mmCIF file of C-alpha atoms in Angstrom:
data_model
loop_
_atom_site.group_PDB
_atom_site.id
_atom_site.type_symbol
_atom_site.label_atom_id
_atom_site.label_comp_id
_atom_site.label_asym_id
_atom_site.label_seq_id
_atom_site.Cartn_x
_atom_site.Cartn_y
_atom_site.Cartn_z
ATOM 1 C CA MET A 52 -24.695 -16.584 -11.234
ATOM 2 C CA ASN A 53 -26.163 -17.457 -7.853
ATOM 3 C CA ASN A 54 -23.953 -17.691 -4.797
ATOM 4 C CA ILE A 55 -24.056 -21.488 -4.692
ATOM 5 C CA PHE A 56 -20.780 -23.170 -3.863
ATOM 6 C CA SER A 57 -19.493 -25.800 -6.258
ATOM 7 C CA PHE A 58 -16.197 -27.437 -5.334
ATOM 8 C CA GLU A 59 -15.435 -28.123 -8.978
ATOM 9 C CA ARG A 60 -15.933 -24.490 -9.960
ATOM 10 C CA PHE A 61 -13.964 -23.403 -6.906
ATOM 11 C CA LEU A 62 -10.993 -25.531 -8.017
ATOM 12 C CA LYS A 63 -11.159 -23.992 -11.485
ATOM 13 C CA VAL A 64 -11.103 -20.486 -10.002
ATOM 14 C CA LEU A 65 -8.230 -21.455 -7.717
ATOM 15 C CA LYS A 66 -6.220 -22.851 -10.630
ATOM 16 C CA TYR A 67 -6.911 -19.677 -12.591
ATOM 17 C CA ASP A 68 -5.778 -17.496 -9.703
ATOM 18 C CA LEU A 69 -2.602 -19.515 -9.196
ATOM 19 C CA LYS A 70 -1.760 -19.474 -12.888
ATOM 20 C CA MET A 71 -2.835 -15.976 -13.950
ATOM 21 C CA ARG A 72 -2.836 -13.802 -10.806
ATOM 22 C CA VAL A 73 -0.324 -15.086 -8.258
ATOM 23 C CA PRO A 74 2.715 -14.685 -10.595
ATOM 24 C CA ALA A 75 2.117 -10.919 -10.345
ATOM 25 C CA ILE A 76 3.841 -10.951 -6.942
ATOM 26 C CA ALA A 77 6.929 -12.882 -8.095
ATOM 27 C CA THR A 78 9.256 -9.876 -7.866
ATOM 28 C CA MET A 79 7.791 -8.731 -4.543
ATOM 29 C CA PHE A 80 7.944 -12.300 -3.239
ATOM 30 C CA LEU A 81 11.611 -12.695 -4.064
ATOM 31 C CA GLY A 82 12.449 -9.181 -2.870
ATOM 32 C CA PHE A 83 10.961 -9.660 0.599
ATOM 33 C CA MET A 84 12.596 -13.072 0.811
ATOM 34 C CA LEU A 85 16.082 -11.675 0.130
ATOM 35 C CA LEU A 86 15.678 -8.340 1.926
ATOM 36 C CA PRO A 87 16.862 -9.470 5.402
ATOM 37 C CA HIS A 88 20.072 -10.886 3.944
ATOM 38 C CA VAL A 89 20.699 -7.907 1.658
ATOM 39 C CA LEU A 90 20.208 -5.478 4.538
ATOM 40 C CA HIS A 91 22.646 -7.389 6.696
ATOM 41 C CA LEU A 92 25.150 -7.609 3.863
ATOM 42 C CA PHE A 93 25.220 -3.850 3.331
ATOM 43 C CA LEU A 94 24.540 -2.540 6.833
ATOM 44 C CA ASN A 95 26.234 -5.001 9.134
ATOM 45 C CA PHE A 96 28.672 -7.016 7.041
ATOM 46 C CA GLY A 97 31.236 -9.027 8.942
ATOM 47 C CA SER A 98 29.378 -9.321 12.241
ATOM 48 C CA GLY A 99 27.196 -12.166 13.367
ATOM 49 C CA PHE A 100 23.732 -12.648 11.900
ATOM 50 C CA ARG A 101 22.326 -15.044 14.439
ATOM 51 C CA GLU A 102 19.150 -17.072 14.446
ATOM 52 C CA GLY A 103 17.093 -14.792 16.704
ATOM 53 C CA LEU A 104 17.493 -11.690 14.543
ATOM 54 C CA ARG A 105 16.945 -13.662 11.338
ATOM 55 C CA MET A 106 13.709 -15.119 12.716
ATOM 56 C CA GLU A 107 12.441 -11.649 13.637
ATOM 57 C CA LEU A 108 13.227 -10.298 10.173
ATOM 58 C CA ILE A 109 11.645 -13.285 8.421
ATOM 59 C CA GLY A 110 8.537 -12.837 10.586
ATOM 60 C CA THR A 111 8.383 -9.141 9.700
ATOM 61 C CA MET A 112 8.739 -9.889 5.982
ATOM 62 C CA LEU A 113 6.026 -12.537 6.285
ATOM 63 C CA PHE A 114 3.572 -9.958 7.647
ATOM 64 C CA CYS A 115 4.583 -7.485 4.923
ATOM 65 C CA ILE A 116 4.090 -9.926 2.041
ATOM 66 C CA SER A 117 0.788 -11.113 3.550
ATOM 67 C CA PHE A 118 -0.516 -7.543 3.598
ATOM 68 C CA PHE A 119 0.738 -6.293 0.230
ATOM 69 C CA ALA A 120 0.234 -9.483 -1.813
ATOM 70 C CA PRO A 121 -3.592 -9.175 -2.147
ATOM 71 C CA PHE A 122 -3.224 -5.700 -3.674
ATOM 72 C CA SER A 123 -0.970 -7.063 -6.422
ATOM 73 C CA ILE A 124 -2.616 -10.441 -6.961
ATOM 74 C CA TYR A 125 -6.113 -8.982 -7.235
ATOM 75 C CA ALA A 126 -5.254 -5.600 -8.719
ATOM 76 C CA ALA A 127 -7.946 -6.259 -11.342
ATOM 77 C CA PHE A 128 -10.576 -5.067 -8.866
ATOM 78 C CA ARG A 129 -9.164 -1.567 -9.191
ATOM 79 C CA GLU A 130 -9.276 -1.525 -12.998
ATOM 80 C CA LYS A 131 -12.360 -1.140 -15.163
ATOM 81 C CA HIS A 132 -11.189 -3.759 -17.649
ATOM 82 C CA GLY A 133 -10.080 -6.019 -14.825
ATOM 83 C CA VAL A 134 -13.514 -5.957 -13.203
ATOM 84 C CA SER A 135 -15.084 -6.917 -16.526
ATOM 85 C CA SER A 136 -12.728 -9.897 -16.909
ATOM 86 C CA TYR A 137 -13.444 -10.864 -13.306
ATOM 87 C CA LEU A 138 -17.188 -10.911 -13.994
ATOM 88 C CA MET A 139 -16.621 -13.166 -17.000
ATOM 89 C CA ILE A 140 -15.188 -15.965 -14.844
ATOM 90 C CA PRO A 141 -17.926 -18.652 -14.668
ATOM 91 C CA ALA A 142 -18.116 -18.951 -10.892
ATOM 92 C CA SER A 143 -20.115 -17.476 -8.041
ATOM 93 C CA GLY A 144 -18.902 -14.696 -5.798
ATOM 94 C CA LEU A 145 -18.570 -17.187 -2.946
ATOM 95 C CA GLU A 146 -16.309 -19.460 -4.983
ATOM 96 C CA LYS A 147 -14.137 -16.538 -6.069
ATOM 97 C CA PHE A 148 -13.892 -15.215 -2.534
ATOM 98 C CA ALA A 149 -13.022 -18.665 -1.178
ATOM 99 C CA SER A 150 -10.202 -18.872 -3.713
ATOM 100 C CA MET A 151 -8.967 -15.419 -2.675
ATOM 101 C CA MET A 152 -8.936 -16.423 0.980
ATOM 102 C CA LEU A 153 -7.097 -19.673 0.333
ATOM 103 C CA VAL A 154 -4.476 -17.936 -1.798
ATOM 104 C CA CYS A 155 -3.917 -15.005 0.562
ATOM 105 C CA ILE A 156 -4.279 -16.687 3.957
ATOM 106 C CA ILE A 157 -2.699 -20.095 3.296
ATOM 107 C CA ILE A 158 -0.832 -20.507 0.023
ATOM 108 C CA VAL A 159 1.154 -17.255 -0.162
ATOM 109 C CA PRO A 160 2.202 -17.119 3.547
ATOM 110 C CA VAL A 161 3.123 -20.810 3.698
ATOM 111 C CA ALA A 162 5.069 -20.642 0.424
ATOM 112 C CA PHE A 163 6.865 -17.484 1.560
ATOM 113 C CA PHE A 164 7.741 -18.937 4.956
ATOM 114 C CA ALA A 165 9.042 -22.173 3.423
ATOM 115 C CA GLY A 166 10.971 -20.277 0.751
ATOM 116 C CA SER A 167 12.476 -17.947 3.359
ATOM 117 C CA LEU A 168 13.756 -20.922 5.352
ATOM 118 C CA VAL A 169 15.285 -22.421 2.215
ATOM 119 C CA VAL A 170 16.982 -19.122 1.305
ATOM 120 C CA ASP A 171 18.165 -18.688 4.893
ATOM 121 C CA SER A 172 19.611 -22.199 4.873
ATOM 122 C CA LEU A 173 21.496 -21.473 1.650
ATOM 123 C CA PHE A 174 23.010 -18.309 3.119
ATOM 124 C CA THR A 175 23.871 -20.235 6.269
ATOM 125 C CA LEU A 176 25.766 -22.812 4.220
ATOM 126 C CA ILE A 177 27.653 -20.107 2.321
ATOM 127 C CA PHE A 178 28.396 -17.817 5.297
ATOM 128 C CA LYS A 179 28.745 -20.319 8.128
ATOM 129 C CA ASP A 180 30.894 -18.085 10.340
ATOM 130 C CA VAL A 181 28.477 -15.150 10.113
ATOM 131 C CA TYR A 182 25.114 -16.939 10.205
ATOM 132 C CA GLY A 183 25.823 -19.497 12.890
ATOM 133 C CA GLY A 184 23.228 -22.269 12.867
ATOM 134 C CA PHE A 185 20.156 -23.177 10.861
ATOM 135 C CA ILE A 186 16.678 -21.971 11.811
ATOM 136 C CA SER A 187 14.181 -24.651 12.808
ATOM 137 C CA TRP A 188 10.400 -24.610 13.243
ATOM 138 C CA GLN A 189 10.896 -25.372 16.946
ATOM 139 C CA GLN A 190 12.856 -22.133 17.303
ATOM 140 C CA PHE A 191 9.998 -20.179 15.753
ATOM 141 C CA GLU A 192 7.539 -21.784 18.192
ATOM 142 C CA ALA A 193 9.801 -20.834 21.101
ATOM 143 C CA GLU A 194 10.400 -17.285 19.834
ATOM 144 C CA PHE A 195 6.868 -16.247 18.837
ATOM 145 C CA ASP A 196 3.352 -16.552 20.229
ATOM 146 C CA LEU A 197 1.969 -18.417 17.229
ATOM 147 C CA GLY A 198 -1.653 -17.944 18.297
ATOM 148 C CA ASN A 199 -1.399 -14.150 18.365
ATOM 149 C CA ALA A 200 0.688 -14.174 15.184
ATOM 150 C CA ILE A 201 -1.995 -16.147 13.324
ATOM 151 C CA ILE A 202 -4.766 -13.824 14.553
ATOM 152 C CA THR A 203 -2.750 -10.770 13.529
ATOM 153 C CA MET A 204 -2.019 -12.184 10.078
ATOM 154 C CA PHE A 205 -5.665 -13.162 9.629
ATOM 155 C CA SER A 206 -6.596 -9.570 10.471
ATOM 156 C CA ILE A 207 -4.157 -7.837 8.140
ATOM 157 C CA VAL A 208 -5.056 -10.116 5.227
ATOM 158 C CA GLY A 209 -8.742 -9.366 5.801
ATOM 159 C CA ALA A 210 -7.992 -5.645 5.909
ATOM 160 C CA ALA A 211 -5.992 -5.914 2.674
ATOM 161 C CA LEU A 212 -8.758 -7.810 0.872
ATOM 162 C CA LEU A 213 -11.325 -5.255 1.996
ATOM 163 C CA GLY A 214 -9.146 -2.280 1.103
ATOM 164 C CA ASN A 215 -8.398 -3.744 -2.306
ATOM 165 C CA VAL A 216 -12.073 -3.994 -3.272
ATOM 166 C CA LEU A 217 -13.041 -0.639 -1.735
ATOM 167 C CA PHE A 218 -10.340 1.729 -2.957
ATOM 168 C CA LYS A 219 -9.505 2.359 -6.595
ATOM 169 C CA LYS A 220 -6.275 4.350 -6.304
ATOM 170 C CA ARG A 221 -3.463 3.978 -3.752
ATOM 171 C CA ALA A 222 -5.441 1.184 -2.148
ATOM 172 C CA SER A 223 -2.623 -0.123 0.040
ATOM 173 C CA ALA A 224 -1.725 3.350 1.383
ATOM 174 C CA LYS A 225 -5.358 4.182 2.133
ATOM 175 C CA THR A 226 -5.811 0.834 3.877
ATOM 176 C CA VAL A 227 -2.757 1.484 6.047
ATOM 177 C CA LEU A 228 -4.131 4.907 7.006
ATOM 178 C CA CYS A 229 -7.493 3.365 7.921
ATOM 179 C CA LEU A 230 -5.768 0.735 10.067
ATOM 180 C CA LEU A 231 -3.729 3.419 11.814
ATOM 181 C CA ALA A 232 -6.910 5.372 12.507
ATOM 182 C CA LEU A 233 -8.597 2.277 13.952
ATOM 183 C CA ALA A 234 -5.518 1.543 16.064
ATOM 184 C CA PHE A 235 -5.551 5.115 17.354
ATOM 185 C CA LEU A 236 -9.222 4.899 18.292
ATOM 186 C CA TYR A 237 -8.683 1.543 19.953
ATOM 187 C CA GLY A 238 -5.711 2.849 21.929
ATOM 188 C CA THR A 239 -7.575 5.986 22.939
ATOM 189 C CA PHE A 240 -10.831 4.447 24.113
ATOM 190 C CA VAL A 241 -10.075 0.844 25.097
ATOM 191 C CA THR A 242 -6.466 0.884 26.236
ATOM 192 C CA GLY A 243 -6.847 4.362 27.742
ATOM 193 C CA TYR A 244 -9.935 3.293 29.697
ATOM 194 C CA ILE A 245 -8.208 0.249 31.161
ATOM 195 C CA LEU A 246 -5.068 2.168 32.066
ATOM 196 C CA ASP A 247 -7.122 4.932 33.681
ATOM 197 C CA GLY A 248 -8.935 2.326 35.738
ATOM 198 C CA LEU A 249 -5.632 0.773 36.746
ATOM 199 C CA ILE A 250 -4.203 4.114 37.872
ATOM 200 C CA THR A 251 -7.356 4.888 39.855
ATOM 201 C CA SER A 252 -7.274 1.468 41.522
ATOM 202 C CA MET A 253 -3.621 1.827 42.426
ATOM 203 C CA ASP A 254 -4.181 5.291 43.870
ATOM 204 C CA THR A 255 -6.847 3.949 46.220
ATOM 205 C CA SER A 256 -4.849 0.873 47.205
ATOM 206 C CA ILE A 257 -2.393 0.875 50.093
ATOM 207 C CA ASP A 258 -1.094 -2.684 49.766
ATOM 208 C CA ALA A 259 1.786 -3.137 47.299
ATOM 209 C CA SER A 260 0.887 -6.791 46.712
ATOM 210 C CA ILE A 261 -2.629 -5.771 45.731
ATOM 211 C CA ASP A 262 -1.181 -3.199 43.345
ATOM 212 C CA SER A 263 0.890 -5.932 41.709
ATOM 213 C CA SER A 264 -2.112 -8.218 41.299
ATOM 214 C CA LEU A 265 -4.111 -5.356 39.811
ATOM 215 C CA VAL A 266 -1.436 -4.793 37.189
ATOM 216 C CA VAL A 267 -1.509 -8.471 36.272
ATOM 217 C CA ARG A 268 -5.304 -8.569 36.040
ATOM 218 C CA LYS A 269 -5.518 -5.393 33.999
ATOM 219 C CA SER A 270 -2.775 -6.621 31.658
ATOM 220 C CA GLN A 271 -4.614 -9.912 31.143
ATOM 221 C CA MET A 272 -7.866 -8.045 30.573
ATOM 222 C CA LEU A 273 -6.214 -5.836 27.966
ATOM 223 C CA GLU A 274 -4.742 -8.886 26.233
ATOM 224 C CA TYR A 275 -8.090 -10.699 26.139
ATOM 225 C CA ILE A 276 -9.936 -7.619 24.897
ATOM 226 C CA THR A 277 -7.288 -7.092 22.210
ATOM 227 C CA ILE A 278 -7.569 -10.692 20.987
ATOM 228 C CA ILE A 279 -11.371 -10.504 20.915
ATOM 229 C CA SER A 280 -11.290 -7.125 19.169
ATOM 230 C CA PHE A 281 -8.842 -8.365 16.534
ATOM 231 C CA SER A 282 -10.974 -11.455 15.946
ATOM 232 C CA ILE A 283 -14.208 -9.480 15.591
ATOM 233 C CA ALA A 284 -12.554 -6.910 13.324
ATOM 234 C CA SER A 285 -11.109 -9.697 11.166
ATOM 235 C CA VAL A 286 -14.502 -11.329 10.696
ATOM 236 C CA LEU A 287 -16.016 -7.953 9.807
ATOM 237 C CA PHE A 288 -13.246 -7.299 7.265
ATOM 238 C CA TYR A 289 -13.969 -10.588 5.486
ATOM 239 C CA ILE A 290 -17.739 -10.148 5.640
ATOM 240 C CA LEU A 291 -17.515 -6.661 4.143
ATOM 241 C CA ALA A 292 -15.018 -7.810 1.505
ATOM 242 C CA PHE A 293 -17.337 -10.646 0.470
ATOM 243 C CA TRP A 294 -20.330 -8.292 0.439
ATOM 244 C CA ARG A 295 -18.450 -5.949 -1.875
ATOM 245 C CA ILE A 296 -17.387 -8.799 -4.184
ATOM 246 C CA LYS A 297 -20.937 -10.140 -4.237
ATOM 247 C CA LYS A 298 -22.182 -6.673 -5.114
ATOM 248 C CA ILE A 299 -19.721 -6.454 -8.012
ATOM 249 C CA GLN A 300 -20.722 -9.939 -9.113
ATOM 250 C CA ILE A 301 -24.398 -9.066 -9.506
ATOM 251 C CA SER A 302 -23.938 -5.493 -10.764
#
């Protein structure tokens, strides 16, 4: 089938994914949702479990489920029989990939975040003295840099989708190792270069105020370069993942 996008076919693929594939992460979904509360119950029972710590844990679980979910939802790519059933779906590679992106980037994270807030609210009602107050969306906006969080999540989902279609065995572990290797290379060449330049500039400067401004400028430069690098890497992850899916589709 040619890579021509049909909204009707796309909706059929999306419904199929939601009905047949997404339930595969039900146990993982519930586990990550309850994990912050279970950990507190067993490791820190009796002391306060305030909003700030709960928000950090929910955010961490959100990144975890966003990374690992594609490996479970689309595990068929790593199975010979699964690939055959995937090819039998009457839709183009573009429509299938669009469904994958919508499920992994929007539906799963939003559902997990909403579910986590509901679960947190229930625990807050039951353990009022320990949990303190309810978590609100405004608190998340104040606590986290949502722009950087979205870019990071977009990147890790892209890496997961690519790793899932590239690796047959231990796909998630191999993807993590590849990401660590990329992070190491980035830290060595990019971050190291900027920090070396900062140290050199500070050594040649005699004015403390200039030194302070240099630190600020270099920090901003590093932040901008990191954002741009993450964005470019994310786009490449999705392009390569789509190329691989398209290749499977026509093979």
